[in-house]
Coordinates of C-alpha atoms (C1' of nucleotides) in Angstrom, one line a residue:
Chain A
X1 CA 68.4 132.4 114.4
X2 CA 69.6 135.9 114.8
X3 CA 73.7 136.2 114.1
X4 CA 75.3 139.4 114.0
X5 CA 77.5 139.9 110.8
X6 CA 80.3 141.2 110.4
X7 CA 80.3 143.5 107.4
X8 CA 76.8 145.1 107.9
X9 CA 77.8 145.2 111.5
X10 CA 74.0 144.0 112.7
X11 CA 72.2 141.0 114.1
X12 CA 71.2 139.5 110.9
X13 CA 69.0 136.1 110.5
X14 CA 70.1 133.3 109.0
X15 CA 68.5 131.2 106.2
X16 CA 69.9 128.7 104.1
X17 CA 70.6 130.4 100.9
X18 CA 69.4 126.8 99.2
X19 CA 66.6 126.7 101.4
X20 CA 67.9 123.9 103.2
X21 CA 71.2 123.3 104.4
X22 CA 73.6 126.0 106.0
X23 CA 76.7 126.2 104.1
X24 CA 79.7 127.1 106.3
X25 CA 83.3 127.6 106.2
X26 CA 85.6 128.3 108.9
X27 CA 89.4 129.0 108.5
X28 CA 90.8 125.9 110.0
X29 CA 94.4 125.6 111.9
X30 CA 97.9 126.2 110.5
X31 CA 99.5 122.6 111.6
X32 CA 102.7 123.4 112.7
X33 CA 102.9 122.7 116.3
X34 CA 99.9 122.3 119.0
X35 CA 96.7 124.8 119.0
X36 CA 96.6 126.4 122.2
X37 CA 93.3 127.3 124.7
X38 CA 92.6 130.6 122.6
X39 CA 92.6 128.6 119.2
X40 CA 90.0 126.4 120.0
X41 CA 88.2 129.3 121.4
X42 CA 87.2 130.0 118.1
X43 CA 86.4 125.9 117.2
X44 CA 84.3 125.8 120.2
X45 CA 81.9 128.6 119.7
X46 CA 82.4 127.3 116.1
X47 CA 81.0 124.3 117.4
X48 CA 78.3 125.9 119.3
X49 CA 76.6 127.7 116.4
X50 CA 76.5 124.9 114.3
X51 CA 75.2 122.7 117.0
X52 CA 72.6 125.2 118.0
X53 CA 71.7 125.4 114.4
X54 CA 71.3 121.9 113.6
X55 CA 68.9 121.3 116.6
X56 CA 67.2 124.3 115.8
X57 CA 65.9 122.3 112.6
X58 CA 68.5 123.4 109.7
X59 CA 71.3 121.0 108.3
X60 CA 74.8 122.1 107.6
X61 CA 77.5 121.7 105.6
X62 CA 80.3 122.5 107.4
X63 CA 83.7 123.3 105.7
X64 CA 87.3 123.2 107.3
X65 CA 90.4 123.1 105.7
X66 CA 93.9 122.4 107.6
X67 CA 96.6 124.5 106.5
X68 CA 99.3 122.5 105.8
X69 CA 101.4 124.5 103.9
X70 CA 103.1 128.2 105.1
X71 CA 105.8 129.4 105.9
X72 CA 105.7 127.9 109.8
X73 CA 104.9 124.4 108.2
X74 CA 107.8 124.3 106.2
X75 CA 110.4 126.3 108.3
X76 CA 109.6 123.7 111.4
X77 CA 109.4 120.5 109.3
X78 CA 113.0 121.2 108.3
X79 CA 113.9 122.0 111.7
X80 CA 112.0 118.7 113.0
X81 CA 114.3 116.8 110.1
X82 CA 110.9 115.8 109.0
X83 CA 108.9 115.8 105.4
X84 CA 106.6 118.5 105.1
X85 CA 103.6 116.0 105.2
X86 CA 105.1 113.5 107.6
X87 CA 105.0 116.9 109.7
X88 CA 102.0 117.9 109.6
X89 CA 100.0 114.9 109.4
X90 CA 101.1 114.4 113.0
X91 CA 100.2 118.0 114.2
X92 CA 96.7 117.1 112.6
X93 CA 96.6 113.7 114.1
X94 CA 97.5 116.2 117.8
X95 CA 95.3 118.5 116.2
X96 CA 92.0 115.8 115.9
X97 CA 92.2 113.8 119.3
X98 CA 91.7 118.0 121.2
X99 CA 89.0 118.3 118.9
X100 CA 87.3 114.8 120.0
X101 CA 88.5 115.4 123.6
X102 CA 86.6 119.0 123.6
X103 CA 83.6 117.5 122.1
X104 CA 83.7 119.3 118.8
X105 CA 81.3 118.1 115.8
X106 CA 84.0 116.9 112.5
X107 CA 83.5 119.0 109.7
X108 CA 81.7 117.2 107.2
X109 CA 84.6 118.3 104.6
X110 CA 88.0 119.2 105.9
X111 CA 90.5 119.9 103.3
X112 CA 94.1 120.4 103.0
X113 CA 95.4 122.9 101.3
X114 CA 98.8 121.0 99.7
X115 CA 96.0 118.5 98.6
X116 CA 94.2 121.4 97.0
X117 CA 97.3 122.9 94.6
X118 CA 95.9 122.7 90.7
X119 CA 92.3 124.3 92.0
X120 CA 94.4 127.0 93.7
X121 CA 96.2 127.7 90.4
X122 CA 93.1 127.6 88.4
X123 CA 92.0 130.2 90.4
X124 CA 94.9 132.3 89.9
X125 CA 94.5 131.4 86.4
X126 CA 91.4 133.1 86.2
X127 CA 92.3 136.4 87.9
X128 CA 95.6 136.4 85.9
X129 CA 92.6 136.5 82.5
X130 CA 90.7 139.3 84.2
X131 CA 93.5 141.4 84.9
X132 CA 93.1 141.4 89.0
X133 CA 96.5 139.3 89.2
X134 CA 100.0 140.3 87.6
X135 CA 103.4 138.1 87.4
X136 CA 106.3 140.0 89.2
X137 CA 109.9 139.5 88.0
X138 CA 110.7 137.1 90.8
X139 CA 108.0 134.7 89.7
X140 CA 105.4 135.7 92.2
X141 CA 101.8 135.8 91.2
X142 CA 100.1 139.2 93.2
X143 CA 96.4 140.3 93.3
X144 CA 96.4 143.7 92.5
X145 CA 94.5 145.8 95.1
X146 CA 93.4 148.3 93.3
X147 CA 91.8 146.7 90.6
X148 CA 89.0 145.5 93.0
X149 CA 86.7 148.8 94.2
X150 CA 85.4 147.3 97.5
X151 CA 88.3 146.3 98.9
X152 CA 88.0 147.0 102.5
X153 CA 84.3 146.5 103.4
X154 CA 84.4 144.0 105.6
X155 CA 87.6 145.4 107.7
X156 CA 86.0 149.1 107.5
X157 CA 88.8 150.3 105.4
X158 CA 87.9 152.7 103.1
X159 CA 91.6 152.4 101.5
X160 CA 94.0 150.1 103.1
X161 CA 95.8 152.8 106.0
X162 CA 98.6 151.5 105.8
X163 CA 100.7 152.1 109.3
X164 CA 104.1 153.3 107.4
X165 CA 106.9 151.4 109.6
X166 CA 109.6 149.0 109.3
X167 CA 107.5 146.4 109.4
X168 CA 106.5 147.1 105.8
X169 CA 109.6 146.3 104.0
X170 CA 109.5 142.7 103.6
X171 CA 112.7 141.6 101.6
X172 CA 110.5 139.0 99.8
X173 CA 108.1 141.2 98.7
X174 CA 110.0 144.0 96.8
X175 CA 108.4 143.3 93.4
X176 CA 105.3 144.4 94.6
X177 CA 103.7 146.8 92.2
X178 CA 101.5 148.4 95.4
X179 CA 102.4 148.1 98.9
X180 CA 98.5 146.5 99.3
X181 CA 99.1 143.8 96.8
X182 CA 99.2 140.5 98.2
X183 CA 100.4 137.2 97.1
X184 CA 98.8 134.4 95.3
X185 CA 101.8 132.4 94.1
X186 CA 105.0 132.6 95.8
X187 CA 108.4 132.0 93.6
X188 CA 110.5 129.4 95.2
X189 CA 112.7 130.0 97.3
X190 CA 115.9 128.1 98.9
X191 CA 114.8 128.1 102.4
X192 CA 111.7 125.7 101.0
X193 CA 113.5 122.7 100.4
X194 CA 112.0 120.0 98.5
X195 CA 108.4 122.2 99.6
X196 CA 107.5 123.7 95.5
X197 CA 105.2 123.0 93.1
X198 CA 105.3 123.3 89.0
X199 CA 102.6 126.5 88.0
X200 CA 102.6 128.5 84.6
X201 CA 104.5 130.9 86.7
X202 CA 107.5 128.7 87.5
X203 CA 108.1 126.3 90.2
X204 CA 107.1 128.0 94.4
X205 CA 103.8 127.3 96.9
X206 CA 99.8 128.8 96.5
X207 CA 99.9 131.9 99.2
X208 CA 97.7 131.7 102.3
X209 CA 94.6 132.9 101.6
X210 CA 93.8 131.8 98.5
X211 CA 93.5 127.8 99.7
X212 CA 90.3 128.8 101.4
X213 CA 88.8 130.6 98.7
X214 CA 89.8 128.2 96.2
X215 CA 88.6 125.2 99.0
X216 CA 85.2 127.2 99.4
X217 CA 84.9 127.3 95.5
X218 CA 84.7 123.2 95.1
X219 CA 83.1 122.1 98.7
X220 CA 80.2 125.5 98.7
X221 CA 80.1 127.0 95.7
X222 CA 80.6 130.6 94.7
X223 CA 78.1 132.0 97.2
X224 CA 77.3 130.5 100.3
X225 CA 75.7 131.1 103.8
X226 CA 78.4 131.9 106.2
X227 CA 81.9 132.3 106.9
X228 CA 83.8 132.5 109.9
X229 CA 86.9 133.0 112.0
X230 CA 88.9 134.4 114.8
X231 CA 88.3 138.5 115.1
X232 CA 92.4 138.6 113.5
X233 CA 91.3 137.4 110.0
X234 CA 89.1 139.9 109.6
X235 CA 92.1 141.5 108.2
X236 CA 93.8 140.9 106.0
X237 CA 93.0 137.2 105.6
X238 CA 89.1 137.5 105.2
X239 CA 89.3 140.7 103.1
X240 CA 91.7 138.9 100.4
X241 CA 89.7 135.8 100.3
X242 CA 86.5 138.3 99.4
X243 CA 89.2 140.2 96.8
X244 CA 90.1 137.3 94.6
X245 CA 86.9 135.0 95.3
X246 CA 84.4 137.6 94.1
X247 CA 87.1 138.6 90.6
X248 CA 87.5 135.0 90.3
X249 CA 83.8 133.9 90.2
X250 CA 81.6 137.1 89.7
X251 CA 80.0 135.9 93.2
X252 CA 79.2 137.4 96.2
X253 CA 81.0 135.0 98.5
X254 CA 79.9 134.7 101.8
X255 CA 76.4 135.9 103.1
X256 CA 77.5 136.1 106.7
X257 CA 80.4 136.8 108.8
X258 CA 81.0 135.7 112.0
X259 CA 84.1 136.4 114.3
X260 CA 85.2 135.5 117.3
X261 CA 86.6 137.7 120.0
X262 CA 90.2 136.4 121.5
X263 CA 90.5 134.4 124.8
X264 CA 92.9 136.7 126.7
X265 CA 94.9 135.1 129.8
X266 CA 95.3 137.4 133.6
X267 CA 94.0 140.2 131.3
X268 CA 96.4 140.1 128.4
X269 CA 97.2 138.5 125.0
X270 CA 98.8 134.7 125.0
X271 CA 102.1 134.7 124.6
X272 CA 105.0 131.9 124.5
X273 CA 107.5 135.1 126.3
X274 CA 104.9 135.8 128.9
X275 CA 104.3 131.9 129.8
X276 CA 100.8 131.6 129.7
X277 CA 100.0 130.2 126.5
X278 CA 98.3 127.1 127.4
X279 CA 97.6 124.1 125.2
X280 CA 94.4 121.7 126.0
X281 CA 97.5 119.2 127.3
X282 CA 99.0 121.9 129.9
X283 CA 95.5 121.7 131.2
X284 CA 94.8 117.9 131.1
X285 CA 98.6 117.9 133.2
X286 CA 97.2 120.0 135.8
X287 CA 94.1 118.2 136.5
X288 CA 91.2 119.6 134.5
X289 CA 89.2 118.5 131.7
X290 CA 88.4 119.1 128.7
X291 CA 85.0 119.1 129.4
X292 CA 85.9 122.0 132.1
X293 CA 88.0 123.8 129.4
X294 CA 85.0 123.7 126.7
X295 CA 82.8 125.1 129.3
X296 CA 85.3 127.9 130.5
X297 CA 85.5 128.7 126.7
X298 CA 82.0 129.0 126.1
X299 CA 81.2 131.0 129.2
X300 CA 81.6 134.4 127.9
X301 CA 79.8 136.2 124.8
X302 CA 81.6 135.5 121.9
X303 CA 82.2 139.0 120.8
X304 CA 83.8 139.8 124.0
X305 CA 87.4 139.1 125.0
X306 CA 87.3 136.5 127.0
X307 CA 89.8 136.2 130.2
X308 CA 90.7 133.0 131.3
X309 CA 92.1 132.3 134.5
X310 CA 92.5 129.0 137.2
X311 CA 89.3 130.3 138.9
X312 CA 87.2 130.5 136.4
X313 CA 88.3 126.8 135.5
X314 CA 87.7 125.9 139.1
X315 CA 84.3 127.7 139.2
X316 CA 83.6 126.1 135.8
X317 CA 84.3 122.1 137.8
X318 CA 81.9 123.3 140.2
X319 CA 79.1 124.4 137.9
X320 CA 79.8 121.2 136.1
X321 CA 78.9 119.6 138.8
X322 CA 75.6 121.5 139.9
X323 CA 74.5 120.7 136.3
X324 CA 75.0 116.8 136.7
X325 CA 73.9 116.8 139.9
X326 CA 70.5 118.2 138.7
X327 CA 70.8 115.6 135.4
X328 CA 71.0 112.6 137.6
X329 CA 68.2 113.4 139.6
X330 CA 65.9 113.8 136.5
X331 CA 67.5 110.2 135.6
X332 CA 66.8 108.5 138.7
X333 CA 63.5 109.6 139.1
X334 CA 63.0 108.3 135.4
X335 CA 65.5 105.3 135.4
X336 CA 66.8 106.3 132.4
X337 CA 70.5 104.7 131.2
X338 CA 73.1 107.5 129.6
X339 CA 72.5 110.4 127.5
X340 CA 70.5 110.7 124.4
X341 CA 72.7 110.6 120.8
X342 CA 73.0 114.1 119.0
X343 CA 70.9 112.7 116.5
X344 CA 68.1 112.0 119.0
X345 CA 68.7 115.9 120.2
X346 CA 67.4 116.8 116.4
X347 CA 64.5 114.4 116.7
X348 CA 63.5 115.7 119.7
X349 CA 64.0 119.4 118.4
X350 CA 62.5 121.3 121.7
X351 CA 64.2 123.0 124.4
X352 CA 60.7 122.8 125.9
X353 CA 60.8 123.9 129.5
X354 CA 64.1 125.8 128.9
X355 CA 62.6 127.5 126.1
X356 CA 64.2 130.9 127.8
X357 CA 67.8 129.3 127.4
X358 CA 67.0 128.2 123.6
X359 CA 65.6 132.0 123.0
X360 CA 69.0 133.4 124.0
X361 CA 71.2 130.8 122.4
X362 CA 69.1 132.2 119.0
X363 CA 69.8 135.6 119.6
X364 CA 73.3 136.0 118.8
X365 CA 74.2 133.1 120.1
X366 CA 74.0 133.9 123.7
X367 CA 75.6 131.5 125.6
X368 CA 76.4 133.0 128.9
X369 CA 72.8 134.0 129.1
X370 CA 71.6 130.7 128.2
X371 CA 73.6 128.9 130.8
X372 CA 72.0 131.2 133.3
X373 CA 68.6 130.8 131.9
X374 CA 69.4 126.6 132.7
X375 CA 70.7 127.3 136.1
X376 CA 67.8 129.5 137.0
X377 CA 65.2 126.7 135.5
X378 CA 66.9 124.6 137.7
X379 CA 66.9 126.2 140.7
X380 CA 63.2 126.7 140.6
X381 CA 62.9 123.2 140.0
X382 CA 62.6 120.2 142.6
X383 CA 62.9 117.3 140.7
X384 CA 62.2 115.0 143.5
X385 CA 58.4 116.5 142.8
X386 CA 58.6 115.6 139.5
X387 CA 56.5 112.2 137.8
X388 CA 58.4 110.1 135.7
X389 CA 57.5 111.9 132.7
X390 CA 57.6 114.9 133.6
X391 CA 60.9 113.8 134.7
X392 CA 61.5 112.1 131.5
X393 CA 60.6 115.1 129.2
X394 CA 62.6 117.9 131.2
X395 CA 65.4 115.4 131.2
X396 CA 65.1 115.4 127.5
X397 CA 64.7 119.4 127.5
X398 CA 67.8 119.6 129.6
X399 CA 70.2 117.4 127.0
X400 CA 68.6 119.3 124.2
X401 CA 69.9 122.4 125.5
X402 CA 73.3 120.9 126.8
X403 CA 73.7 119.2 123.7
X404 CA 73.4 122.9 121.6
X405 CA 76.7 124.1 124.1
X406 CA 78.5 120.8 123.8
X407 CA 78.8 120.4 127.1
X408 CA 79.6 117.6 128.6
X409 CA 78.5 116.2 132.1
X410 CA 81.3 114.9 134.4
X411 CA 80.0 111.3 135.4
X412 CA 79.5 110.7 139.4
X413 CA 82.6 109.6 140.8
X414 CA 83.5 106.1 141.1
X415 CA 83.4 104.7 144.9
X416 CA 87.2 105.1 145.1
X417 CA 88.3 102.0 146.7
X418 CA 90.2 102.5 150.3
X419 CA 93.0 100.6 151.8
X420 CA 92.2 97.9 154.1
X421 CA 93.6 100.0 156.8
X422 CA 91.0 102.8 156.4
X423 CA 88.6 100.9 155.7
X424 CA 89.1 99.6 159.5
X425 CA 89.5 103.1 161.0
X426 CA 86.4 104.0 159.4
X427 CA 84.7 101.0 160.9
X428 CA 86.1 101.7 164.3
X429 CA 84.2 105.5 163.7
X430 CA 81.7 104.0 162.9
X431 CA 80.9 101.8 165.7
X432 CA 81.9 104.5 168.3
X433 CA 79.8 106.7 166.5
X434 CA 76.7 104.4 166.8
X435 CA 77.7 103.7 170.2
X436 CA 77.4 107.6 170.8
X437 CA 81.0 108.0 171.6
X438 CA 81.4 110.9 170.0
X439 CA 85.5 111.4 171.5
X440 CA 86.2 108.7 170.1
X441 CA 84.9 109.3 166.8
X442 CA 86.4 112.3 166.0
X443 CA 89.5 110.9 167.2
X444 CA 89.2 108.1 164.2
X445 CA 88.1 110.7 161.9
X446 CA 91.4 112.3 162.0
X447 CA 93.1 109.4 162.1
X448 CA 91.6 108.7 158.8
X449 CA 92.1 112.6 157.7
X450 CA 95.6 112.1 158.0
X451 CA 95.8 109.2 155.9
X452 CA 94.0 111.4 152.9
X453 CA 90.3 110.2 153.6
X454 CA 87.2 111.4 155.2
X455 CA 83.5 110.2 155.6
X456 CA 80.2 111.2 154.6
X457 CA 77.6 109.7 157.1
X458 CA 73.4 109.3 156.3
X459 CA 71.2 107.7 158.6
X460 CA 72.4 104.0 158.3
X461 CA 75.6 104.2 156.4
X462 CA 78.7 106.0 155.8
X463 CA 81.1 106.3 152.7
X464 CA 84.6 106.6 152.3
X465 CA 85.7 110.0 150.2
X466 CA 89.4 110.4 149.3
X467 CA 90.4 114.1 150.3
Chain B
rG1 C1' 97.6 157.6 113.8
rG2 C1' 93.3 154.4 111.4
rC3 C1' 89.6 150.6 112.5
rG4 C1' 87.2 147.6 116.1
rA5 C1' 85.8 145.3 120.9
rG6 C1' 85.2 146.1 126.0
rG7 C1' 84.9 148.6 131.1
rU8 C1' 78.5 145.6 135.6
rA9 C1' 79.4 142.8 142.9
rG10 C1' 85.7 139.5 145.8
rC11 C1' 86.3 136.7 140.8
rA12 C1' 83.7 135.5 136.1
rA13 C1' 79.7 137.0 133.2
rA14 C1' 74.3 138.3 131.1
rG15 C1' 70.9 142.1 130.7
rU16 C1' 67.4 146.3 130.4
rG17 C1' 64.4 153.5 129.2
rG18 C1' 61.4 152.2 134.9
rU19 C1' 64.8 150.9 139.0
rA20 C1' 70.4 144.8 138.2
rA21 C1' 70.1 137.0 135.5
rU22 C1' 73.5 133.3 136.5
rG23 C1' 78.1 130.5 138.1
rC24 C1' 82.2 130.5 141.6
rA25 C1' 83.6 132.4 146.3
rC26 C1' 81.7 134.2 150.9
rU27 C1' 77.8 134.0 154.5
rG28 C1' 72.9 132.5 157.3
rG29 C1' 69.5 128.4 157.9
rU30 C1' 67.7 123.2 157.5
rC31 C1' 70.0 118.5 158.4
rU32 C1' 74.0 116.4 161.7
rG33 C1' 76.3 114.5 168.3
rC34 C1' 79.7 118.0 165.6
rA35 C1' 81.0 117.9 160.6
rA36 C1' 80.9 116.7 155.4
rA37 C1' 77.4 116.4 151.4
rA38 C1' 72.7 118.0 150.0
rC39 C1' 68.8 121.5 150.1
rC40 C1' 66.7 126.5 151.1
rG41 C1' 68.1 131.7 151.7
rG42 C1' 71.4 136.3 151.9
rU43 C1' 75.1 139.3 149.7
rA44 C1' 76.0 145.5 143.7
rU45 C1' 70.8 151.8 146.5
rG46 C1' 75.0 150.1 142.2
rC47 C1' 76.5 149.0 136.4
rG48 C1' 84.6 153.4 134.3
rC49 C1' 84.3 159.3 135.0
rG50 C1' 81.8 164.0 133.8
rG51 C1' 77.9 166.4 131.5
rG52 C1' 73.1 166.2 128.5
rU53 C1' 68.0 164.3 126.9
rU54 C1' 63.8 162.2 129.8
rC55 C1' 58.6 161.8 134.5
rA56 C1' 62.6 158.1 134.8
rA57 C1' 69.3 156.0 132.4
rU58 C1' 73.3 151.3 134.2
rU59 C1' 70.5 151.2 129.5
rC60 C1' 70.0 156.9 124.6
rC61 C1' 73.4 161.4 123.2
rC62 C1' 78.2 164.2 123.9
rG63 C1' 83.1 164.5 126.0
rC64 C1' 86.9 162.2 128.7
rC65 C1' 89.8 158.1 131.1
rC66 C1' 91.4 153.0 131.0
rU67 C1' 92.0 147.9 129.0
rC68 C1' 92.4 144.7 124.8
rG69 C1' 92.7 143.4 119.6
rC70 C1' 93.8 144.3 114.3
rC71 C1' 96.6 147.5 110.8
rU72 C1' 100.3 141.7 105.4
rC73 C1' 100.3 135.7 106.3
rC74 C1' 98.3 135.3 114.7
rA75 C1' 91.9 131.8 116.2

RNA sequence: GGCGAGGUAGCAAAGUGGUAAUGCACUGGUCUGCAAAACCGGUAUGCGCGGGUUCAAUUCCCGCCCUCGCCUCCA
């Protein structure tokens, strides 16, 4: 599998440093109130890649944590009248039933960071010995910048230009010794409440970006395959981790970055002001699914911003559709009963007749391509033509490549069940109809399409459809 | 200002040095009493703008315009 990587900036292959399972780690969710559409734009590609590499042959060990300790956490626990972890544990709880609900694969290791505080300060323990960290007179713990020469390579910085504004002068931060220096350990403060813990620096909380490095450090390892996040943490959040992983250990850290572009909605950025920063629940209110949201996330290349509108969740129900319709025709014609387990996906471990789908799911993780490669498969197909294994094996081919993307078919439609009174008109059409009286049956019909029902008619039957 | 991503049909979105996948929408046909559904077709002489290289550029190079993101704790 080809991947393009961050810091070298090229399509790079992939191969388990161990020579057998991909180690990954990807920044996780601050749990302070609901993710939101573009959040789990990053989880689902997420998602994607790590399917895609698991039925491409290659185990993973997939890392990530929950950040349940910041500055949001804290500030909004207090306003709920809650307990810090009483708080969060339910925002993880929201946080897990979006993840099931969009199909997502669980990490096979997802820590917390509060539940990760003595391996955070062992790490600052070390850089504090090699001279990379310093105690300011507040009783913050910084990483010096400047003590680590490659700061910058993965965000392209040669120094950190630093946009002089306003923005700069954070009250909390005025013991800094350099304006680049960022916190490991923050000195308690007031506003935290009952939210410190005891360190050789005094009592306060770790600082965000060293949970993941110290997180990666017991579940991975000092070095490890690949890391990834949305395109934001690039910088500063990714660059930092690299800064006190790599003085901590003497490793490299991660192999392999991977970012994900932002999900933009009607062609800007999400925001609460501008009211269109949807949550997987706004969705579900208005009638979609999260099987229609996965899809609309997946549907563009992740490198690209993605927009997100209605439409393209509508167009996304309809193609959906076209994909089960397709599905259920290979399974009648093979009489098979549901679809195959993930695990059977790996066993089977062939794309086979959408071979062109699975070759651009491997390069750079291609989705939109490969969704077009399965259409176009499709449409040259006629399944009807098909014998029942030939059925049966692209019916398999078909799940393996669904399976990579996650997706999940919508299943047919339940015979909704009419009212009595329909059910009469729609006999009454029906008998005028057979008795060719065709005024009469269109007059029926829009009796029933006023009640909220129409018909689909075949040779020798019809069936009731709710409008 | 620095760094980065992107501008392809009504919408969305792939892709390629040789003349544009795919989904939605629209539209023609088959089917139907007419429909619906289903199935089979059609729909960008064009890929932000202007130059350049080349036998040939949407694809490479240069310049410009526009959109979006990051620049200290936002996926």
């Amino acid at each position: 599998m080809l991947l393009h990587d961050t810091l070298t900036r090229t399509d790079r292959p992939l191969h388990p440093l161990d020579g057998k399972t991909l180690r990954i780690y990807c920044c996780g969710p601050t749990v302070y109130g609901p993710a939101h559409i573009g959040n789990f734009r990053t989880f689902v590609v997420q998602d994607v890649f790590r399917r895609t590499v698991e039925l491409g042959g290659t185990p993973t060990l997939h890392v990530r944590n929950i950040t349940d300790v910041d500055d949001k956490t804290i500030r909004d626990s207090q306003k709920a009248g809650q307990t810090l972890g009483s708080f969060t544990a339910e925002w993880t709880a929201k946080f897990h039933a979006d993840c099931e609900a969009l199909n997502l694969l669980r990490p096979h290791v997802e820590p917390s960071a509060v539940a990760h505080i003595p391996h955070q300060i062992a790490m600052i323990e070390k850089l504090m010995a090699s001279g990379h960290a310093y105690k300011a007179e507040d009783g913050s713990v910084y990483f010096k910048v400047g003590a680590f020469h490659e700061y910058g390579a993965l965000s392209h910085l040669e120094k950190r230009e630093i946009r002089l504004g306003a923005a700069q002068t954070d009250s909390d931060e005025y013991s800094k010794e350099s304006m680049a220096d960022f916190a490991l350990w923050k000195a308690r403060k007031d506003e935290d409440g009952v939210n410190f813990w005891a360190s050789p620096w005094g009592e306060g909380r770790p600082g965000w970006h060293l949970e993941c490095s110290a997180m990666i450090l017991e579940y991975l390892g000092t070095e490890f395959d690949l890391h990834s996040g949305g395109v934001d943490l690039i910088f500063p959040h990714h660059e930092n981790e690299i800064a006190q992983s790599c003085c901590s250990t003497g490793g490299k850290f991660a192999s392999h970055w991977f970012h994900i572009a932002h999900l933009m909605v009607d062609g800007g950025k999400m925001s609460k002001s501008l009211g269109n920063l949807f949550t997987l629940a706004d969705l579900q209110a208005k009638g979609y699914t999260a099987a229609e949201v996965r899809y609309v996330l997946i549907s563009g290349h992740y490198r690209a911003p993605l927009n997100f509108t209605f439409h393209t969740l509508d167009s996304a129900r309809q193609a959906l559709q076209k994909l089960a319709k397709h599905e259920a025709s290979l399974r009648a014609k093979y009489g098979a009963g549901g679809a195959p387990k993930y695990d059977d996906l790996i066993r089977h471990g062939s794309a086979g007749v959408f071979a062109d789908a699975w070759a651009l799911l491997t390069n750079d993780l291609n989705v939109p391509g490969a969704l077009g490669a399965v259409f176009g498969a499709i449409k040259d197909a006629d399944s009807t033509a098909f014998d029942v294994e030939t059925a049966k094996s692209r019916w398999m081919d078909l799940h393996f490549v669904l399976g990579a993307l996650g997706v999940i078919l919508p299943e047919a439609q339940p015979d909704a069940e009419a009212p009595a009174e329909v059910v009469a008109l729609a006999e009454q059409r029906w008998a005028a109809k057979q008795s060719k009286d065709w005024a009469a049956a269109d007059k029926f019909r829009d009796e029933l399409a006023a009640l909220g029902w129409t018909t689909k008619d075949s040779k020798t039957e019809y069936k009731l459809i709710p409008l």
